[in-house]
Amino acid sequence: LVTTPLTNFAPNQYVDETRGFRLFSNLFGEFDIAKGLMYRLNFGTDIRYSRRGRFEGDFVGDAPSGRIDNGTDYSYTVENILSYDKSLGDHDFNLVGLFSAQTSRVESSSLASQGIPITRSTFYALGTAETITGISSDLTEWGLLSYMARINY
């Protein structure tokens, strides 16, 4: 890539901007069902959004080009835990059972173009370019079911 030092001084000749948002959350509840028997529910989410926009103006050497990449990710986990505590004289028992479900959905898309007529619009008006050089999108999904049992004496 051959560039000119003028790109450092000319506004909107080179832009590389990334923005994102991420939210983690966790919620739980515990319920005493009977003496020594307890149920707990855990629920957690991970939500993420990201956007990266890049632009190279005509001072870089070629026709003005730009690219934008978008991504979203939504994941959650649900855990159901049942525990039972019992004492018999000098003996203490603890039984735990767990069932868990986890899932994730990741989406991504991108668009690249060359020959953007108004350089001030940077990567915000890629559809006005002479040539669309690339379009892509993707979806990835997965899930996991788990269970566990434990006895402590």
PDB file of C-alpha atoms in Angstrom, residues 90-153:
ATOM      1  CA  ASP A  90     -23.048 -38.044  62.667  1.00  0.00           C
ATOM      2  CA  HIS A  91     -23.536 -38.410  58.893  1.00  0.00           C
ATOM      3  CA  ASP A  92     -24.228 -35.474  56.538  1.00  0.00           C
ATOM      4  CA  PHE A  93     -25.350 -35.981  52.944  1.00  0.00           C
ATOM      5  CA  ASN A  94     -25.655 -33.488  50.116  1.00  0.00           C
ATOM      6  CA  LEU A  95     -27.203 -34.457  46.769  1.00  0.00           C
ATOM      7  CA  VAL A  96     -27.070 -32.057  43.796  1.00  0.00           C
ATOM      8  CA  GLY A  97     -28.584 -32.393  40.337  1.00  0.00           C
ATOM      9  CA  LEU A  98     -28.115 -29.907  37.498  1.00  0.00           C
ATOM     10  CA  PHE A  99     -29.673 -29.493  34.056  1.00  0.00           C
ATOM     11  CA  SER A 100     -28.301 -26.716  31.849  1.00  0.00           C
ATOM     12  CA  ALA A 101     -29.048 -25.339  28.375  1.00  0.00           C
ATOM     13  CA  GLN A 102     -26.793 -22.935  26.514  1.00  0.00           C
ATOM     14  CA  THR A 103     -27.259 -21.432  23.066  1.00  0.00           C
ATOM     15  CA  SER A 104     -25.554 -18.887  20.828  1.00  0.00           C
ATOM     16  CA  ARG A 105     -26.455 -17.087  17.599  1.00  0.00           C
ATOM     17  CA  VAL A 106     -23.811 -15.034  15.760  1.00  0.00           C
ATOM     18  CA  GLU A 107     -24.680 -13.009  12.651  1.00  0.00           C
ATOM     19  CA  SER A 108     -22.248 -11.042  10.518  1.00  0.00           C
ATOM     20  CA  SER A 109     -22.434  -9.037   7.299  1.00  0.00           C
ATOM     21  CA  SER A 110     -20.101  -6.852   5.292  1.00  0.00           C
ATOM     22  CA  LEU A 111     -20.104  -4.651   2.230  1.00  0.00           C
ATOM     23  CA  ALA A 112     -17.139  -3.213   0.330  1.00  0.00           C
ATOM     24  CA  SER A 113     -17.141  -0.748  -2.554  1.00  0.00           C
ATOM     25  CA  GLN A 114     -14.825   1.360  -4.683  1.00  0.00           C
ATOM     26  CA  GLY A 115     -15.338   4.660  -6.491  1.00  0.00           C
ATOM     27  CA  ILE A 116     -17.316   6.496  -3.828  1.00  0.00           C
ATOM     28  CA  PRO A 117     -18.267   9.841  -5.448  1.00  0.00           C
ATOM     29  CA  ILE A 118     -18.526  11.985  -2.309  1.00  0.00           C
ATOM     30  CA  THR A 119     -15.541  11.384  -0.052  1.00  0.00           C
ATOM     31  CA  ARG A 120     -17.123  13.281   2.814  1.00  0.00           C
ATOM     32  CA  SER A 121     -19.644  10.459   3.255  1.00  0.00           C
ATOM     33  CA  THR A 122     -16.733   8.031   3.992  1.00  0.00           C
ATOM     34  CA  PHE A 123     -18.166   4.545   4.589  1.00  0.00           C
ATOM     35  CA  TYR A 124     -21.744   5.721   5.261  1.00  0.00           C
ATOM     36  CA  ALA A 125     -22.850   5.784   1.597  1.00  0.00           C
ATOM     37  CA  LEU A 126     -21.241   2.693   0.077  1.00  0.00           C
ATOM     38  CA  GLY A 127     -24.268   2.131  -2.163  1.00  0.00           C
ATOM     39  CA  THR A 128     -23.450   5.276  -4.152  1.00  0.00           C
ATOM     40  CA  ALA A 129     -20.094   3.856  -5.290  1.00  0.00           C
ATOM     41  CA  GLU A 130     -19.329   2.904  -8.884  1.00  0.00           C
ATOM     42  CA  THR A 131     -18.472  -0.697  -7.970  1.00  0.00           C
ATOM     43  CA  ILE A 132     -19.536  -3.015  -5.181  1.00  0.00           C
ATOM     44  CA  THR A 133     -16.433  -5.153  -4.639  1.00  0.00           C
ATOM     45  CA  GLY A 134     -17.811  -7.513  -2.035  1.00  0.00           C
ATOM     46  CA  ILE A 135     -20.928  -8.511  -0.127  1.00  0.00           C
ATOM     47  CA  SER A 136     -20.995 -11.248   2.474  1.00  0.00           C
ATOM     48  CA  SER A 137     -23.061 -12.508   5.371  1.00  0.00           C
ATOM     49  CA  ASP A 138     -22.854 -15.406   7.778  1.00  0.00           C
ATOM     50  CA  LEU A 139     -24.849 -17.106  10.503  1.00  0.00           C
ATOM     51  CA  THR A 140     -23.469 -19.442  13.160  1.00  0.00           C
ATOM     52  CA  GLU A 141     -25.695 -21.136  15.726  1.00  0.00           C
ATOM     53  CA  TRP A 142     -24.924 -23.725  18.369  1.00  0.00           C
ATOM     54  CA  GLY A 143     -26.463 -25.157  21.483  1.00  0.00           C
ATOM     55  CA  LEU A 144     -25.404 -27.346  24.376  1.00  0.00           C
ATOM     56  CA  LEU A 145     -27.418 -29.392  26.874  1.00  0.00           C
ATOM     57  CA  SER A 146     -25.662 -30.555  30.043  1.00  0.00           C
ATOM     58  CA  TYR A 147     -26.546 -32.476  33.145  1.00  0.00           C
ATOM     59  CA  MET A 148     -24.669 -33.371  36.307  1.00  0.00           C
ATOM     60  CA  ALA A 149     -25.236 -35.243  39.554  1.00  0.00           C
ATOM     61  CA  ARG A 150     -23.121 -35.189  42.715  1.00  0.00           C
ATOM     62  CA  ILE A 151     -23.258 -36.857  46.110  1.00  0.00           C
ATOM     63  CA  ASN A 152     -21.217 -35.489  49.013  1.00  0.00           C
ATOM     64  CA  TYR A 153     -20.847 -37.388  52.283  1.00  0.00           C
TER      65      TYR A 153
END
